[in-house]
Amino acid sequence: MARWGKGIPTNDLIAPSFRCDWKLNGKFGEQHKGGCINIRADRVFVMSKSGNHNFRFVIEHIEDALNQNRNADTFPPFRPGDTTKGREDVKYPPIKGPTGTEQKKIISGNYAAPPNTPEGYPLWRGADDNEDVNRAVFSRHTIYVPGDDDFPLLGSTGNYCKYYNKDLYLKYGNKQLVDNGALQCDEYPFASTEQGAAIDKINYSVRAVFTSHNREHGKALQAFYGEYRLITYDPDKTPTKVGDPFWVKIVD
């Protein structure tokens, strides 16, 4: 066992590798201050479709995003010739379609996928500002839809979900697509990870879900971060110089 402060532990040590910290971690009354973990053990955020009714719609979104057989139908769509560079102007989201050319996305974090595949790679807890950086790709800015002059969303209230899930926003009271609080734009991979929307602006998914479901899921995720010591990555203060890896798993 290697003590932090006496060199950096390496992953080839033939010994348990523990890390302790005193950071206040988690939110919404679920904070845990300090703790020790075995960093060789997999940390898995388990969500139950039957047990977590309070955020069932978020679970269904994540399930679709992780499913290689149907995540081509998630938004924003990914099509041939679509590149990160082509998405630099985030004010212009890819057209909704379908055009029949949508391709599957490579979205990580699936604990049920083989570990040696991109889908089975872990998510990594990001830096403190990751949430703002990732969400700035698909929300909080003006949005114009190519070829649809009737769909400008001006100012900071715009988000991709209002375009891709316009029917839901109209159904639940936002006749002018002005927020009434009923819906929020959920994203996967989570905005708090390094694999969020900003990493390539392609391999992620957003969906409008009920605000109550999004908030309850956020509470559960933050409680998981706190209990399993998934602390935000600081390039100067994190001894291992990498973030904390974890996976998600969906059960019935």
mmCIF file of C-alpha atoms in Angstrom:
data_model
loop_
_atom_site.group_PDB
_atom_site.id
_atom_site.type_symbol
_atom_site.label_atom_id
_atom_site.label_comp_id
_atom_site.label_asym_id
_atom_site.label_seq_id
_atom_site.Cartn_x
_atom_site.Cartn_y
_atom_site.Cartn_z
ATOM 1 C CA MET A 1 0.000 0.000 0.000
ATOM 2 C CA ALA A 2 1.309 3.456 -0.859
ATOM 3 C CA ARG A 3 0.478 6.532 1.152
ATOM 4 C CA TRP A 4 -0.481 9.582 -0.809
ATOM 5 C CA GLY A 5 2.041 12.269 -0.080
ATOM 6 C CA LYS A 6 4.791 9.652 -0.440
ATOM 7 C CA GLY A 7 4.636 9.387 -4.199
ATOM 8 C CA ILE A 8 1.725 8.629 -6.498
ATOM 9 C CA PRO A 9 0.235 5.107 -6.326
ATOM 10 C CA THR A 10 0.438 3.261 -9.624
ATOM 11 C CA ASN A 11 -2.104 0.837 -10.979
ATOM 12 C CA ASP A 12 0.406 -2.006 -11.146
ATOM 13 C CA LEU A 13 0.871 -2.241 -7.382
ATOM 14 C CA ILE A 14 -0.006 -5.756 -6.188
ATOM 15 C CA ALA A 15 -1.936 -4.444 -3.225
ATOM 16 C CA PRO A 16 -5.209 -2.760 -2.326
ATOM 17 C CA SER A 17 -5.198 0.895 -3.265
ATOM 18 C CA PHE A 18 -7.171 3.097 -0.903
ATOM 19 C CA ARG A 19 -7.831 6.801 -1.057
ATOM 20 C CA CYS A 20 -9.120 8.968 1.755
ATOM 21 C CA ASP A 21 -10.360 12.529 1.622
ATOM 22 C CA TRP A 22 -12.118 15.125 3.746
ATOM 23 C CA LYS A 23 -14.040 16.841 0.979
ATOM 24 C CA LEU A 24 -17.714 17.697 1.397
ATOM 25 C CA ASN A 25 -19.277 15.832 -1.513
ATOM 26 C CA GLY A 26 -22.864 15.566 -2.707
ATOM 27 C CA LYS A 27 -25.777 17.983 -2.650
ATOM 28 C CA PHE A 28 -29.412 18.359 -1.613
ATOM 29 C CA GLY A 29 -28.959 17.200 1.975
ATOM 30 C CA GLU A 30 -27.011 14.091 0.942
ATOM 31 C CA GLN A 31 -23.550 15.465 1.637
ATOM 32 C CA HIS A 32 -20.863 13.154 2.944
ATOM 33 C CA LYS A 33 -17.798 14.811 4.409
ATOM 34 C CA GLY A 34 -14.774 12.611 4.105
ATOM 35 C CA GLY A 35 -14.342 8.922 3.542
ATOM 36 C CA CYS A 36 -12.056 6.207 2.223
ATOM 37 C CA ILE A 37 -12.530 4.022 -0.832
ATOM 38 C CA ASN A 38 -10.767 1.200 -2.601
ATOM 39 C CA ILE A 39 -10.119 2.857 -5.950
ATOM 40 C CA ARG A 40 -9.649 -0.540 -7.618
ATOM 41 C CA ALA A 41 -13.296 -1.423 -6.971
ATOM 42 C CA ASP A 42 -15.832 -0.535 -9.665
ATOM 43 C CA ARG A 43 -18.248 2.182 -8.635
ATOM 44 C CA VAL A 44 -21.617 1.647 -10.287
ATOM 45 C CA PHE A 45 -24.670 3.908 -10.159
ATOM 46 C CA VAL A 46 -27.594 1.468 -10.234
ATOM 47 C CA MET A 47 -31.033 2.680 -11.329
ATOM 48 C CA SER A 48 -34.187 0.570 -11.105
ATOM 49 C CA LYS A 49 -37.098 1.042 -13.499
ATOM 50 C CA SER A 50 -39.489 -0.508 -10.968
ATOM 51 C CA GLY A 51 -37.926 0.896 -7.822
ATOM 52 C CA ASN A 52 -37.134 4.450 -8.893
ATOM 53 C CA HIS A 53 -40.529 5.620 -10.133
ATOM 54 C CA ASN A 54 -39.680 9.164 -9.107
ATOM 55 C CA PHE A 55 -37.200 9.473 -11.971
ATOM 56 C CA ARG A 56 -38.396 6.735 -14.329
ATOM 57 C CA PHE A 57 -38.380 9.032 -17.389
ATOM 58 C CA VAL A 58 -34.716 9.872 -16.862
ATOM 59 C CA ILE A 59 -33.889 6.167 -16.613
ATOM 60 C CA GLU A 60 -35.719 5.517 -19.889
ATOM 61 C CA HIS A 61 -33.740 8.297 -21.552
ATOM 62 C CA ILE A 62 -30.418 6.865 -20.359
ATOM 63 C CA GLU A 63 -31.484 3.369 -21.414
ATOM 64 C CA ASP A 64 -32.211 4.579 -24.953
ATOM 65 C CA ALA A 65 -28.947 6.523 -25.118
ATOM 66 C CA LEU A 66 -26.942 3.439 -24.131
ATOM 67 C CA ASN A 67 -28.760 1.057 -26.468
ATOM 68 C CA GLN A 68 -26.717 0.719 -29.660
ATOM 69 C CA ASN A 69 -29.758 -0.664 -31.481
ATOM 70 C CA ARG A 70 -31.830 2.475 -31.017
ATOM 71 C CA ASN A 71 -29.679 5.413 -29.967
ATOM 72 C CA ALA A 72 -29.596 6.599 -33.586
ATOM 73 C CA ASP A 73 -33.083 7.896 -32.787
ATOM 74 C CA THR A 74 -31.878 10.064 -29.906
ATOM 75 C CA PHE A 75 -31.270 13.804 -30.228
ATOM 76 C CA PRO A 76 -29.296 15.594 -31.503
ATOM 77 C CA PRO A 77 -29.071 13.166 -34.436
ATOM 78 C CA PHE A 78 -25.720 12.025 -35.822
ATOM 79 C CA ARG A 79 -25.475 11.706 -39.611
ATOM 80 C CA PRO A 80 -22.768 10.876 -42.191
ATOM 81 C CA GLY A 81 -20.348 13.751 -42.636
ATOM 82 C CA ASP A 82 -21.290 15.253 -39.279
ATOM 83 C CA THR A 83 -18.142 16.337 -37.444
ATOM 84 C CA THR A 84 -17.223 18.088 -34.242
ATOM 85 C CA LYS A 85 -15.940 21.017 -36.270
ATOM 86 C CA GLY A 86 -19.257 21.184 -38.074
ATOM 87 C CA ARG A 87 -21.004 21.669 -34.741
ATOM 88 C CA GLU A 88 -18.852 24.555 -33.548
ATOM 89 C CA ASP A 89 -21.736 27.022 -33.888
ATOM 90 C CA VAL A 90 -24.016 25.533 -31.261
ATOM 91 C CA LYS A 91 -26.758 28.030 -32.099
ATOM 92 C CA TYR A 92 -27.649 25.814 -35.082
ATOM 93 C CA PRO A 93 -28.593 22.291 -33.927
ATOM 94 C CA PRO A 94 -28.779 19.464 -36.493
ATOM 95 C CA ILE A 95 -32.225 19.251 -38.079
ATOM 96 C CA LYS A 96 -34.650 16.963 -36.312
ATOM 97 C CA GLY A 97 -35.559 14.750 -39.258
ATOM 98 C CA PRO A 98 -35.678 11.853 -39.572
ATOM 99 C CA THR A 99 -33.825 11.832 -42.861
ATOM 100 C CA GLY A 100 -33.178 8.090 -42.888
ATOM 101 C CA THR A 101 -29.422 8.601 -42.552
ATOM 102 C CA GLU A 102 -29.156 8.754 -38.775
ATOM 103 C CA GLN A 103 -26.265 6.753 -37.308
ATOM 104 C CA LYS A 104 -25.725 5.178 -33.916
ATOM 105 C CA LYS A 105 -23.686 7.036 -31.325
ATOM 106 C CA ILE A 106 -20.814 5.766 -29.209
ATOM 107 C CA ILE A 107 -21.919 6.593 -25.674
ATOM 108 C CA SER A 108 -19.893 5.296 -22.727
ATOM 109 C CA GLY A 109 -20.646 4.348 -19.153
ATOM 110 C CA ASN A 110 -22.656 1.157 -19.693
ATOM 111 C CA TYR A 111 -21.666 -1.385 -17.031
ATOM 112 C CA ALA A 112 -23.557 -4.096 -18.921
ATOM 113 C CA ALA A 113 -21.401 -3.647 -22.039
ATOM 114 C CA PRO A 114 -18.094 -5.505 -22.525
ATOM 115 C CA PRO A 115 -15.354 -3.560 -20.708
ATOM 116 C CA ASN A 116 -13.031 -3.493 -23.712
ATOM 117 C CA THR A 117 -15.523 -1.587 -25.879
ATOM 118 C CA PRO A 118 -16.115 2.178 -26.077
ATOM 119 C CA GLU A 119 -19.646 1.613 -24.773
ATOM 120 C CA GLY A 120 -18.220 -0.187 -21.748
ATOM 121 C CA TYR A 121 -15.630 2.456 -20.944
ATOM 122 C CA PRO A 122 -16.349 4.315 -17.703
ATOM 123 C CA LEU A 123 -17.560 7.837 -17.260
ATOM 124 C CA TRP A 124 -15.142 10.124 -15.422
ATOM 125 C CA ARG A 125 -16.176 12.687 -12.851
ATOM 126 C CA GLY A 126 -15.197 16.076 -14.237
ATOM 127 C CA ALA A 127 -13.946 19.364 -12.862
ATOM 128 C CA ASP A 128 -16.110 21.796 -10.916
ATOM 129 C CA ASP A 129 -17.006 23.778 -14.043
ATOM 130 C CA ASN A 130 -17.859 20.758 -16.202
ATOM 131 C CA GLU A 131 -21.610 21.145 -15.812
ATOM 132 C CA ASP A 132 -21.607 24.689 -17.174
ATOM 133 C CA VAL A 133 -19.233 23.820 -20.027
ATOM 134 C CA ASN A 134 -21.267 20.794 -21.127
ATOM 135 C CA ARG A 135 -24.679 22.437 -20.847
ATOM 136 C CA ALA A 136 -23.479 25.461 -22.788
ATOM 137 C CA VAL A 137 -23.450 23.223 -25.873
ATOM 138 C CA PHE A 138 -27.197 22.549 -25.917
ATOM 139 C CA SER A 139 -28.758 25.179 -23.665
ATOM 140 C CA ARG A 140 -28.672 28.714 -22.290
ATOM 141 C CA HIS A 141 -28.182 30.393 -25.642
ATOM 142 C CA THR A 142 -30.063 31.496 -28.742
ATOM 143 C CA ILE A 143 -31.079 28.666 -31.077
ATOM 144 C CA TYR A 144 -31.955 28.806 -34.762
ATOM 145 C CA VAL A 145 -33.190 25.817 -36.733
ATOM 146 C CA PRO A 146 -31.868 25.569 -40.305
ATOM 147 C CA GLY A 147 -34.725 26.060 -42.755
ATOM 148 C CA ASP A 148 -37.292 26.817 -40.055
ATOM 149 C CA ASP A 149 -37.804 30.563 -39.767
ATOM 150 C CA ASP A 150 -40.657 29.928 -37.360
ATOM 151 C CA PHE A 151 -38.376 28.461 -34.746
ATOM 152 C CA PRO A 152 -35.998 30.993 -33.239
ATOM 153 C CA LEU A 153 -35.335 30.780 -29.491
ATOM 154 C CA LEU A 154 -33.674 34.002 -28.505
ATOM 155 C CA GLY A 155 -31.550 34.613 -25.443
ATOM 156 C CA SER A 156 -30.609 32.389 -22.540
ATOM 157 C CA THR A 157 -33.849 30.363 -22.383
ATOM 158 C CA GLY A 158 -33.110 28.319 -25.481
ATOM 159 C CA ASN A 159 -32.266 24.643 -25.333
ATOM 160 C CA TYR A 160 -32.192 21.837 -27.866
ATOM 161 C CA CYS A 161 -35.014 19.974 -26.126
ATOM 162 C CA LYS A 162 -37.454 22.755 -27.007
ATOM 163 C CA TYR A 163 -36.733 22.007 -30.645
ATOM 164 C CA TYR A 164 -36.413 18.230 -30.623
ATOM 165 C CA ASN A 165 -39.248 17.699 -28.109
ATOM 166 C CA LYS A 166 -41.389 20.667 -29.099
ATOM 167 C CA ASP A 167 -44.532 18.533 -28.874
ATOM 168 C CA LEU A 168 -43.939 17.910 -25.169
ATOM 169 C CA TYR A 169 -43.336 21.564 -24.401
ATOM 170 C CA LEU A 170 -46.539 22.542 -26.210
ATOM 171 C CA LYS A 171 -48.501 19.772 -24.491
ATOM 172 C CA TYR A 172 -47.461 20.765 -20.998
ATOM 173 C CA GLY A 173 -48.328 24.419 -21.228
ATOM 174 C CA ASN A 174 -45.439 26.208 -22.912
ATOM 175 C CA LYS A 175 -47.479 27.545 -25.815
ATOM 176 C CA GLN A 176 -44.748 30.000 -26.776
ATOM 177 C CA LEU A 177 -41.961 27.652 -25.644
ATOM 178 C CA VAL A 178 -41.484 29.828 -22.577
ATOM 179 C CA ASP A 179 -40.632 27.759 -19.525
ATOM 180 C CA ASN A 180 -43.432 27.187 -17.054
ATOM 181 C CA GLY A 181 -41.297 24.825 -14.986
ATOM 182 C CA ALA A 182 -42.955 21.575 -16.088
ATOM 183 C CA LEU A 183 -40.034 20.236 -18.131
ATOM 184 C CA GLN A 184 -36.253 20.277 -18.073
ATOM 185 C CA CYS A 185 -33.669 19.249 -20.654
ATOM 186 C CA ASP A 186 -31.988 16.076 -19.410
ATOM 187 C CA GLU A 187 -28.642 14.984 -20.824
ATOM 188 C CA TYR A 188 -26.548 11.814 -20.904
ATOM 189 C CA PRO A 189 -23.644 11.395 -20.357
ATOM 190 C CA PHE A 190 -24.156 13.525 -17.277
ATOM 191 C CA ALA A 191 -23.023 17.139 -17.446
ATOM 192 C CA SER A 192 -20.877 16.495 -14.364
ATOM 193 C CA THR A 193 -18.658 14.087 -16.324
ATOM 194 C CA GLU A 194 -15.805 14.538 -18.767
ATOM 195 C CA GLN A 195 -17.858 12.679 -21.399
ATOM 196 C CA GLY A 196 -20.593 15.303 -21.545
ATOM 197 C CA ALA A 197 -21.793 17.188 -24.613
ATOM 198 C CA ALA A 198 -18.724 19.418 -24.894
ATOM 199 C CA ILE A 199 -16.236 16.608 -25.547
ATOM 200 C CA ASP A 200 -17.268 16.171 -29.200
ATOM 201 C CA LYS A 201 -20.800 17.635 -29.482
ATOM 202 C CA ILE A 202 -21.966 14.376 -31.117
ATOM 203 C CA ASN A 203 -21.969 11.317 -28.845
ATOM 204 C CA TYR A 204 -24.531 12.425 -26.291
ATOM 205 C CA SER A 205 -28.301 12.653 -25.960
ATOM 206 C CA VAL A 206 -30.798 15.197 -24.649
ATOM 207 C CA ARG A 207 -34.485 14.717 -23.907
ATOM 208 C CA ALA A 208 -37.225 16.744 -22.255
ATOM 209 C CA VAL A 209 -38.349 15.109 -19.015
ATOM 210 C CA PHE A 210 -40.561 16.204 -16.157
ATOM 211 C CA THR A 211 -38.735 18.620 -13.887
ATOM 212 C CA SER A 212 -39.576 16.521 -10.827
ATOM 213 C CA HIS A 213 -37.964 13.440 -12.396
ATOM 214 C CA ASN A 214 -34.854 15.372 -13.397
ATOM 215 C CA ARG A 215 -34.442 16.834 -9.928
ATOM 216 C CA GLU A 216 -34.992 13.535 -8.139
ATOM 217 C CA HIS A 217 -32.477 11.843 -10.396
ATOM 218 C CA GLY A 218 -30.016 14.659 -9.705
ATOM 219 C CA LYS A 219 -30.425 14.077 -5.984
ATOM 220 C CA ALA A 220 -29.770 10.355 -6.394
ATOM 221 C CA LEU A 221 -26.688 10.963 -8.543
ATOM 222 C CA GLN A 222 -25.249 13.475 -6.092
ATOM 223 C CA ALA A 223 -25.880 11.075 -3.209
ATOM 224 C CA PHE A 224 -24.000 8.390 -5.167
ATOM 225 C CA TYR A 225 -21.107 10.797 -5.749
ATOM 226 C CA GLY A 226 -20.962 11.578 -2.054
ATOM 227 C CA GLU A 227 -21.251 8.048 -0.723
ATOM 228 C CA TYR A 228 -18.742 6.564 -3.156
ATOM 229 C CA ARG A 229 -16.348 9.523 -2.997
ATOM 230 C CA LEU A 230 -16.521 10.498 -6.664
ATOM 231 C CA ILE A 231 -14.935 13.873 -6.175
ATOM 232 C CA THR A 232 -14.506 16.590 -8.762
ATOM 233 C CA TYR A 233 -11.268 16.485 -10.690
ATOM 234 C CA ASP A 234 -8.645 19.136 -9.953
ATOM 235 C CA PRO A 235 -5.541 18.869 -12.180
ATOM 236 C CA ASP A 236 -3.412 20.510 -9.493
ATOM 237 C CA LYS A 237 -4.701 18.773 -6.377
ATOM 238 C CA THR A 238 -5.778 15.308 -7.564
ATOM 239 C CA PRO A 239 -2.799 13.053 -6.687
ATOM 240 C CA THR A 240 -3.452 10.441 -9.391
ATOM 241 C CA LYS A 241 -3.812 13.154 -12.073
ATOM 242 C CA VAL A 242 -6.989 11.514 -13.387
ATOM 243 C CA GLY A 243 -10.637 11.837 -12.457
ATOM 244 C CA ASP A 244 -12.782 9.232 -10.732
ATOM 245 C CA PRO A 245 -14.266 6.542 -13.021
ATOM 246 C CA PHE A 246 -17.740 5.065 -12.618
ATOM 247 C CA TRP A 247 -20.458 3.305 -14.599
ATOM 248 C CA VAL A 248 -24.236 3.211 -14.747
ATOM 249 C CA LYS A 249 -26.407 0.112 -14.637
ATOM 250 C CA ILE A 250 -30.138 -0.103 -15.291
ATOM 251 C CA VAL A 251 -32.159 -2.920 -13.750
ATOM 252 C CA ASP A 252 -35.853 -3.799 -13.819
#
